[in-house]
Tab-separated table of C-alpha atoms in Angstrom:
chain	number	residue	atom	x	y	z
A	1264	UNK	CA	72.001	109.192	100.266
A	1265	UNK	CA	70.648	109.303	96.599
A	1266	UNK	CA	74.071	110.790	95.717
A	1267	UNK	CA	76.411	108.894	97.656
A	1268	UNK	CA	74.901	105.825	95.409
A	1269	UNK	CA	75.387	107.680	92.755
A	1270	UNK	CA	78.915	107.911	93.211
A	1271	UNK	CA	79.224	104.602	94.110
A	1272	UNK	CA	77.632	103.247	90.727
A	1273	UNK	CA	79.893	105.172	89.125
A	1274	UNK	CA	82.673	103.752	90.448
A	1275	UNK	CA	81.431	100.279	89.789
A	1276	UNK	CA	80.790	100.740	86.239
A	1277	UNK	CA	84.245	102.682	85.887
A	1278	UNK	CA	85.655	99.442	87.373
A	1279	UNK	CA	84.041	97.536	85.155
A	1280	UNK	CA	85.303	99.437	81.868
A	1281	UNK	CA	89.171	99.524	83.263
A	1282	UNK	CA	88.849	95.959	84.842
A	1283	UNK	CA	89.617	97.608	88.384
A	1284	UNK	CA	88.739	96.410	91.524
A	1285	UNK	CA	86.371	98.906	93.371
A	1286	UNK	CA	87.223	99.429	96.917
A	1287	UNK	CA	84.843	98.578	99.446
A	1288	UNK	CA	82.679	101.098	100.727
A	1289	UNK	CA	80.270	99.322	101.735
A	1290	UNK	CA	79.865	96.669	104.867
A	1291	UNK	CA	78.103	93.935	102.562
A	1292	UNK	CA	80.649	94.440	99.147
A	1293	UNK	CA	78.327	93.882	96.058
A	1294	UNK	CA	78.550	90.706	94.002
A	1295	UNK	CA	79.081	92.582	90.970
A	1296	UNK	CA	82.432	94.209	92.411
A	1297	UNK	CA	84.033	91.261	94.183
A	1298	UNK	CA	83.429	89.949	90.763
A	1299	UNK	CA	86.318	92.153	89.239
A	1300	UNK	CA	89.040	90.613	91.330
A	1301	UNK	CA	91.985	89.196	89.494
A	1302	UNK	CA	94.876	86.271	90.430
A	1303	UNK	CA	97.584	88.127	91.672
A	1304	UNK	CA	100.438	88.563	89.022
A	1305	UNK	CA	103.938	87.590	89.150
A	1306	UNK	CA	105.934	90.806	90.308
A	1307	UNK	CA	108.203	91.908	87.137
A	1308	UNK	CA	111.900	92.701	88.162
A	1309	UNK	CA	114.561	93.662	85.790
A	1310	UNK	CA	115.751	90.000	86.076
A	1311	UNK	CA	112.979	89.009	84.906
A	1312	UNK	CA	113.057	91.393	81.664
A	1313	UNK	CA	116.058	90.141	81.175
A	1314	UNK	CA	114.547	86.411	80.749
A	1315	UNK	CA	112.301	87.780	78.448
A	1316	UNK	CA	114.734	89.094	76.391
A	1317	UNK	CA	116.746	86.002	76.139
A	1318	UNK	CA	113.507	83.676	75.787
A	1319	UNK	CA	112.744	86.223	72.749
A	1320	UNK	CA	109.173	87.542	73.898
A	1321	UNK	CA	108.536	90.662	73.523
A	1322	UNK	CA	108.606	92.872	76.098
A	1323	UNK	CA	105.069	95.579	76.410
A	1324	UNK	CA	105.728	98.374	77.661
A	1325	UNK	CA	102.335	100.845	78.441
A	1326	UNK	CA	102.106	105.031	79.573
A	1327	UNK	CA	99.850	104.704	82.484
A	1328	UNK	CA	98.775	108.260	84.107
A	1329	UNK	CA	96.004	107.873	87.094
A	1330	UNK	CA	94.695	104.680	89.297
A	1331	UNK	CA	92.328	103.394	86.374
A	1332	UNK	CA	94.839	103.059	84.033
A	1333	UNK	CA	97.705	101.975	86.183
A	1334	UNK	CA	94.808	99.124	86.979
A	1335	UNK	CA	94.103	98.272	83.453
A	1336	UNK	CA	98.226	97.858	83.134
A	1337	UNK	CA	98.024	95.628	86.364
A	1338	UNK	CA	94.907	93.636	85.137
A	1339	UNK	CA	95.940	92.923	81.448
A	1340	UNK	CA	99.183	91.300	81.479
A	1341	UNK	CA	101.604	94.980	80.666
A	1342	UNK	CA	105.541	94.030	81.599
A	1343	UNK	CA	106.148	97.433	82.259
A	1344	UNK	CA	104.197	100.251	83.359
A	1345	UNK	CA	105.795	103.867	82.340
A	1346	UNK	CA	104.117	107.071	83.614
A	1347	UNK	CA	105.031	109.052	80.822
A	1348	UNK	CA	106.049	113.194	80.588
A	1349	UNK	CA	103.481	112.977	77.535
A	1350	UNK	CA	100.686	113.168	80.593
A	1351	UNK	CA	101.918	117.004	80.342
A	1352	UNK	CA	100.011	117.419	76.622
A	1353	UNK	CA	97.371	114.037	76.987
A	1354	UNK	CA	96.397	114.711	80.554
A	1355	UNK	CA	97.218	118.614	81.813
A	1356	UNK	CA	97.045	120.203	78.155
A	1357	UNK	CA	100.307	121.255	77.706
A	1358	UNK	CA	101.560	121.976	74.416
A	1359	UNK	CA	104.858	120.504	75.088
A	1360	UNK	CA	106.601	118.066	77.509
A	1361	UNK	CA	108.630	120.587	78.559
A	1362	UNK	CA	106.034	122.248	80.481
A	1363	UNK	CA	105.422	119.353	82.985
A	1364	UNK	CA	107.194	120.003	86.817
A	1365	UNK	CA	108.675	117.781	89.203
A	1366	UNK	CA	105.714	117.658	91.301
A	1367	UNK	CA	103.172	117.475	88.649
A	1368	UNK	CA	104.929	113.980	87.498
A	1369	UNK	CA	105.454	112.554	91.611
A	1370	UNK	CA	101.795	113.622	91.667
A	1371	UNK	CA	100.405	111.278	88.976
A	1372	UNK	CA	103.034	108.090	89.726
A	1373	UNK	CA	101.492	108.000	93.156
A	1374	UNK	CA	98.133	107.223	91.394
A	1375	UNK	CA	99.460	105.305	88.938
A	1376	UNK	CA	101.809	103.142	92.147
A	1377	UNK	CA	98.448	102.385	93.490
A	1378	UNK	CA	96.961	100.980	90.594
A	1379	UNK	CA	100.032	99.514	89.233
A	1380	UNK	CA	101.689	96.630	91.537
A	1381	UNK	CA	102.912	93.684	89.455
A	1382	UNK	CA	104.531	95.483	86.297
A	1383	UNK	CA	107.324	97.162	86.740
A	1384	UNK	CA	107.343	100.926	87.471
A	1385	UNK	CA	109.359	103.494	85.660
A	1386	UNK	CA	108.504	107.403	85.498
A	1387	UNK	CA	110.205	109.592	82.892
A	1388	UNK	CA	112.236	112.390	84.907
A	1389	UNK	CA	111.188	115.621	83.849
A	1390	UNK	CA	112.619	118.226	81.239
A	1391	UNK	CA	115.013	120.016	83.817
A	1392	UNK	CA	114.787	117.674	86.328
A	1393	UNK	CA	118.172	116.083	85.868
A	1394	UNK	CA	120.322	118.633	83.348
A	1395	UNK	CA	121.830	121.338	85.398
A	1396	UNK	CA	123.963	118.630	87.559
A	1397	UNK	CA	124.361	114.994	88.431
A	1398	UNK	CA	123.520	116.206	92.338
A	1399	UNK	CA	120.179	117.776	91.602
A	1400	UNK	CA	119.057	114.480	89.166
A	1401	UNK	CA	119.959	112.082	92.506
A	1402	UNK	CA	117.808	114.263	94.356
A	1403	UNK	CA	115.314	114.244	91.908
A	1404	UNK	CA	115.559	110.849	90.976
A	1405	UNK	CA	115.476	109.679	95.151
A	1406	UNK	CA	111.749	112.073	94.981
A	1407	UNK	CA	110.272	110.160	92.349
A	1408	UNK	CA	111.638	106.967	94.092
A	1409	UNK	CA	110.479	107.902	97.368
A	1410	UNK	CA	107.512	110.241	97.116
A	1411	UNK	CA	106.382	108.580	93.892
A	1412	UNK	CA	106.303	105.408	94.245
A	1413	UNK	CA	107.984	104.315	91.115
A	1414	UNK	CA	110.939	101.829	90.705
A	1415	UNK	CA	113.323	103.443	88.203
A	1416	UNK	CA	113.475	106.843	86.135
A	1417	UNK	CA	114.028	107.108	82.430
A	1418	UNK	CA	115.851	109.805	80.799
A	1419	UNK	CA	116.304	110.925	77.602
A	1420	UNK	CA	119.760	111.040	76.721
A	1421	UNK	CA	123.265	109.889	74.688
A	1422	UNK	CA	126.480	110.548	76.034
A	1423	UNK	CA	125.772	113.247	78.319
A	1424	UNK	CA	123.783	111.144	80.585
A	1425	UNK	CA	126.552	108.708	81.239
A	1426	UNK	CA	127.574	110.084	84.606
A	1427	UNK	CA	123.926	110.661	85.771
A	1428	UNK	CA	123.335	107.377	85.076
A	1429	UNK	CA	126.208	106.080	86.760
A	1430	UNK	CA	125.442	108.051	89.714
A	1431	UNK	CA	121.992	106.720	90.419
A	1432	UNK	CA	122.572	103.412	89.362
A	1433	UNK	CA	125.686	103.335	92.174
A	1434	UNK	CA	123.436	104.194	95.046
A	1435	UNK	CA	120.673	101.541	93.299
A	1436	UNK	CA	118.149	103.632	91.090
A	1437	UNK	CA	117.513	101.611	88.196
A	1438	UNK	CA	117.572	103.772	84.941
A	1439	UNK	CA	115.869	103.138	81.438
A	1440	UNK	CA	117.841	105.370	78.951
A	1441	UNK	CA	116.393	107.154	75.712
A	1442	UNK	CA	117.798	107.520	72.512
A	1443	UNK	CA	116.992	108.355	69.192
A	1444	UNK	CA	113.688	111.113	68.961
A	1445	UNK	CA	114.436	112.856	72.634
A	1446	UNK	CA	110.738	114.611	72.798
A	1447	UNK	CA	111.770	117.049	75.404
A	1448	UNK	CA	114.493	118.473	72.458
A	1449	UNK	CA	111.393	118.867	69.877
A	1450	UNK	CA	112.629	122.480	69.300
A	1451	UNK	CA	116.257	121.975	68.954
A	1452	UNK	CA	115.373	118.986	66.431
A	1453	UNK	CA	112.747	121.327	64.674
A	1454	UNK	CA	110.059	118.985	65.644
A	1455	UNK	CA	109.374	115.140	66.041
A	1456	UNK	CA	111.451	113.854	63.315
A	1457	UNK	CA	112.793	110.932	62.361
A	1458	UNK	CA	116.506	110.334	63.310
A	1459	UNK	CA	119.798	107.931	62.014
A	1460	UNK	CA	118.415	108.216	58.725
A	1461	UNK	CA	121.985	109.071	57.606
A	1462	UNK	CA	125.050	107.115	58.425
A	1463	UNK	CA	126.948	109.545	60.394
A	1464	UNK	CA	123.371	109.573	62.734
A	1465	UNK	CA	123.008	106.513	62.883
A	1466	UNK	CA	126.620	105.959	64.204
A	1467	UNK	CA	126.196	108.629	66.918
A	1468	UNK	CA	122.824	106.894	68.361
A	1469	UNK	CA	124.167	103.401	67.955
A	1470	UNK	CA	127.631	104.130	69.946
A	1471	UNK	CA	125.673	106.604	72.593
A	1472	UNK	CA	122.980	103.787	73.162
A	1473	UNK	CA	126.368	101.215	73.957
A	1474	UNK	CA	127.664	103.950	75.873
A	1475	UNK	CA	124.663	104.149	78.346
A	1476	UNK	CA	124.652	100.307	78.741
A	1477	UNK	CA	127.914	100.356	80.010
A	1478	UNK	CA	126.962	103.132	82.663
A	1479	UNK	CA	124.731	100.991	83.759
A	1480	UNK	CA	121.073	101.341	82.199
A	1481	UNK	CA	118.856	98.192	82.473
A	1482	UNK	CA	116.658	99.383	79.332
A	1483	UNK	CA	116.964	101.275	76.369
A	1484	UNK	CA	113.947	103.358	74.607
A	1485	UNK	CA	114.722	103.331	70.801
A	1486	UNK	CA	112.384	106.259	69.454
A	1487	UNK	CA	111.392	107.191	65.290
A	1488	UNK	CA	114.876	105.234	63.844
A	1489	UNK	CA	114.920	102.779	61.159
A	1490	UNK	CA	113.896	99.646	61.718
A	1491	UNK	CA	117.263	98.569	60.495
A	1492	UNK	CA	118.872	100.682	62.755
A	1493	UNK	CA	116.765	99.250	65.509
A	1494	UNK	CA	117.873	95.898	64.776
A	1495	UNK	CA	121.169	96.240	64.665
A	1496	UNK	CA	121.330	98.454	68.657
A	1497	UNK	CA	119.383	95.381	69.847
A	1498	UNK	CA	121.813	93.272	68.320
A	1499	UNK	CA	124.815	94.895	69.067
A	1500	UNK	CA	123.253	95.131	73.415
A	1501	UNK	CA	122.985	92.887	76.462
A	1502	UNK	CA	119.988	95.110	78.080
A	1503	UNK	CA	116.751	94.731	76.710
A	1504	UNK	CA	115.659	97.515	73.869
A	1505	UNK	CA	112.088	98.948	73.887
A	1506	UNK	CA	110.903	100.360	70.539
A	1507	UNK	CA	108.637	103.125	69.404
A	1508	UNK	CA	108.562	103.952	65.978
A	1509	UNK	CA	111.784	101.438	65.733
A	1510	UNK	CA	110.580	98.204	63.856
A	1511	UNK	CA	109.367	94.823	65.004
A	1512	UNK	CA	113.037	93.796	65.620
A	1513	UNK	CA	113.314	95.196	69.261
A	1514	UNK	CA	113.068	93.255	72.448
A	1515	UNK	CA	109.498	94.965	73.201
A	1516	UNK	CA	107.503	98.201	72.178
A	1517	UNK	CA	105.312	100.635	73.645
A	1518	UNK	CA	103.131	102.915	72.621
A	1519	UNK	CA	101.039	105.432	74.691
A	1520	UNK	CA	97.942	105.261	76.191
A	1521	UNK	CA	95.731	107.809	74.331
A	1522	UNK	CA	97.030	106.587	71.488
A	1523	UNK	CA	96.646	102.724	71.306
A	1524	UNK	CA	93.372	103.759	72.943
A	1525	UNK	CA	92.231	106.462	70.391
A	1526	UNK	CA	91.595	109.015	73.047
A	1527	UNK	CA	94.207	111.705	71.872
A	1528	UNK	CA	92.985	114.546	69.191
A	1529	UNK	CA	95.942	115.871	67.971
A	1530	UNK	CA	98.828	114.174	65.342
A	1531	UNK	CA	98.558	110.659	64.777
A	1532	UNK	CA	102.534	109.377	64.471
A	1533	UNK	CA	103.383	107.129	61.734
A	1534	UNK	CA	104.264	104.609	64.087
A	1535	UNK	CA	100.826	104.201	65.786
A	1536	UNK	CA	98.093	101.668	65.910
A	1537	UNK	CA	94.903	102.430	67.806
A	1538	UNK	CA	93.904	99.022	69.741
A	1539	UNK	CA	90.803	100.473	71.408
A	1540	UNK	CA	88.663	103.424	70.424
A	1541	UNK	CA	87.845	104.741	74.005
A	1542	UNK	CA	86.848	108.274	72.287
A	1543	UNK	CA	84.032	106.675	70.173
A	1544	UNK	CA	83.048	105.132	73.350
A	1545	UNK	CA	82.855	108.288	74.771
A	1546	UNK	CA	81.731	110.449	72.419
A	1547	UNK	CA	78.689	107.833	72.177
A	1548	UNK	CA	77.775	107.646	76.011
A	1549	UNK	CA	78.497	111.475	76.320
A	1550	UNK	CA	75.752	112.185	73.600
A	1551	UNK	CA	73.413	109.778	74.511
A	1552	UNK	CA	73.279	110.799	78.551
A	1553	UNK	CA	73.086	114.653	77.312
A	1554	UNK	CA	70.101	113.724	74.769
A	1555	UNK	CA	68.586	111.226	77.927
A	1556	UNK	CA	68.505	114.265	80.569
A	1557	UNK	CA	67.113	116.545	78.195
A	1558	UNK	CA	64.321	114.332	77.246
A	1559	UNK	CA	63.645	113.514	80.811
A	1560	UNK	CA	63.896	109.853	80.298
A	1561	UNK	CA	67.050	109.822	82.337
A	1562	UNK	CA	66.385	108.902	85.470
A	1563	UNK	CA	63.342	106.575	84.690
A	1564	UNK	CA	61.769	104.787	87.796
A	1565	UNK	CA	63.783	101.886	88.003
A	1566	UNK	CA	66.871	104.054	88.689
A	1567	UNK	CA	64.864	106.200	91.123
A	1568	UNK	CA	64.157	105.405	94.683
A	1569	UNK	CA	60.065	104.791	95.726
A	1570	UNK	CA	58.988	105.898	99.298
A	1571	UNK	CA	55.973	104.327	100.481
A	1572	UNK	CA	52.449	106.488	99.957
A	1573	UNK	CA	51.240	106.584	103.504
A	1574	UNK	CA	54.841	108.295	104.487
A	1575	UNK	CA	54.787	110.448	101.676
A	1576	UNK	CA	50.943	111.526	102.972
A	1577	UNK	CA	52.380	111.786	106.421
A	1578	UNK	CA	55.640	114.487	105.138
A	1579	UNK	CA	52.927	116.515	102.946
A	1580	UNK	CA	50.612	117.027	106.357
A	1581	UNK	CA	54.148	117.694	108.324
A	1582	UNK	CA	55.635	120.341	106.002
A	1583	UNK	CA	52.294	121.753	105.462
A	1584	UNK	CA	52.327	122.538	109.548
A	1585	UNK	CA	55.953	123.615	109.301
A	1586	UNK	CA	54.766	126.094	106.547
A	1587	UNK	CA	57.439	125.141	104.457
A	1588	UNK	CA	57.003	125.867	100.962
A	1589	UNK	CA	56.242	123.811	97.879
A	1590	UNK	CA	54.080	121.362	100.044
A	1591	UNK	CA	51.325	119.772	97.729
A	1592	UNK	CA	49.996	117.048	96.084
A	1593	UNK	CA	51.728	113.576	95.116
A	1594	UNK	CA	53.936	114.531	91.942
């Protein structure tokens, strides 16, 4: 029993740190977790994007990766939820985004579908996942639909995803295209770098991003451009445009989780502000429950459970008879 409770503390305070609703497991639900319920949200459609966009508020966009954070998306106001293929390095420890398979990605957007109901859903499809042909990206695409739970795909990609995204956008897969810094091609670009910084770039992303509007994408991702460049795409489009590392002028911006939280390690992009620091948080609760067991002042009495002395007499006198070992005094 004493673990089961456990558990279910746990939960409770993880709840409370993500502002997720706890399921029940109990028949009498706790004060403290009916507490974390929230108004239910409006539902966020691409229609509804689009209002944005013409009202002029910016659109947030969020990487979401597991229940908790798909919740903390759901709970906090996020327009769009994106289960990102950067889960592959901040969540599976991947060195690359390349690495991550089909049915890693369908695993974590059911978790993340769970969490996440009112924004709207979009999974990146994997490196591989839609480049050999447009019929093995439908298939693909109708998996991460289907299995997944998600409500469009993203992929990264100029001209030669016009006919993929025509395809899935005729049989009614909404698609968010990519342009700009394409991290699955980090090795063909010789890393993350910046791109359109010369004319001739600039031209190529700014007629491939009008290019996959007019197949049909409802979004655009504008990754590491200038923020002149940036401006003028979302000038020059009717979809919204959703910035990262593009300038202020976009219609919205996202950023991804371990970063605007401070969780991830490794390179800090120019283009990132940390929000939150969830790995201070960690680090701190981490070192002070090691230090608390080791001193044995972790559990104390209050978070232990009492048993009344005559019963306690009675079980000593009982596994005394049953000659089971370790029987002795009150300790």
């Amino acid at each position: 029993m004493s673990s089961f409770l456990a558990a279910f503390r746990g939960r409770v305070l993880l709840s409370r740190a993500y502002g997720v609703e706890a399921r029940r497991w109990m028949s009498v639900r706790p004060e403290e977790v009916a507490s974390t319920s929230t108004a239910r949200r409006r539902k966020v459609t691409i229609q509804y994007l689009n209002q944005l966009r013409k009202a002029g508020t910016p659109i947030t966009m969020v990487t979401a990766y597991d229940y908790p954070t798909g919740r903390a998306c759901e709970t906090h106001g996020v327009d769009i939820t994106l289960v990102g293929d950067s889960l592959a390095q901040v969540c599976l420890g991947y060195d690359s985004t390349t690495r991550l398979t089909l049915d890693e990605m369908i695993h974590h957007c059911r978790a993340v579908a769970r969490g996440s109901k009112s924004p709207f859903l979009v999974a990146d499809m994997p490196f591989g996942s839609y480049h050999v042909n447009t019929d093995e990206a439908v298939r693909n695409a109708i998996r991460m639909v289907r299995e997944g739970g998600v409500e469009g795909v993203k992929i990264e990609a100029s001209f030669e995803g016009v006919e993929i995204i025509r395809k899935l956008t005729s049989i009614g897969i909404p698609v968010m295209a990519h342009v700009g810094l394409m991290p699955q091609r980090h090795t063909f670009f010789s890393g993350y770098r910046v791109q359109g910084r010369t004319a001739a770039c600039a031209l190529e992303i700014a007629q491939g991003a009008r290019a996959l509007q007019e197949a049909g994408a409802f979004a655009i991702v504008l990754e590491a451009i200038p923020r002149l460049l940036g401006m003028y795409i979302t000038k020059q489009l009717d979809i919204p445009t959703i910035g990262i590392g593009a300038g202020v002028h976009t219609d919205g911006q996202v950023l991804v989780w371990d970063d605007l939280m401070s969780v991830w390690g490794g390179h800090k992009a120019k283009f990132v502000r940390q929000f939150g620091d969830v790995k201070s948080a960690v680090e701190s609760g981490l070192k002070g429950y090691t230090k608390a067991v080791r001193e044995r002042s972790f559990p104390d009495d209050a978070e232990s459970y009492s048993m009344p002395d005559e019963e306690w007499e009675k079980f000593l006198k009982l596994a005394q008879q049953e000659g089971l070992r370790g029987a002795g005094d009150h300790s």
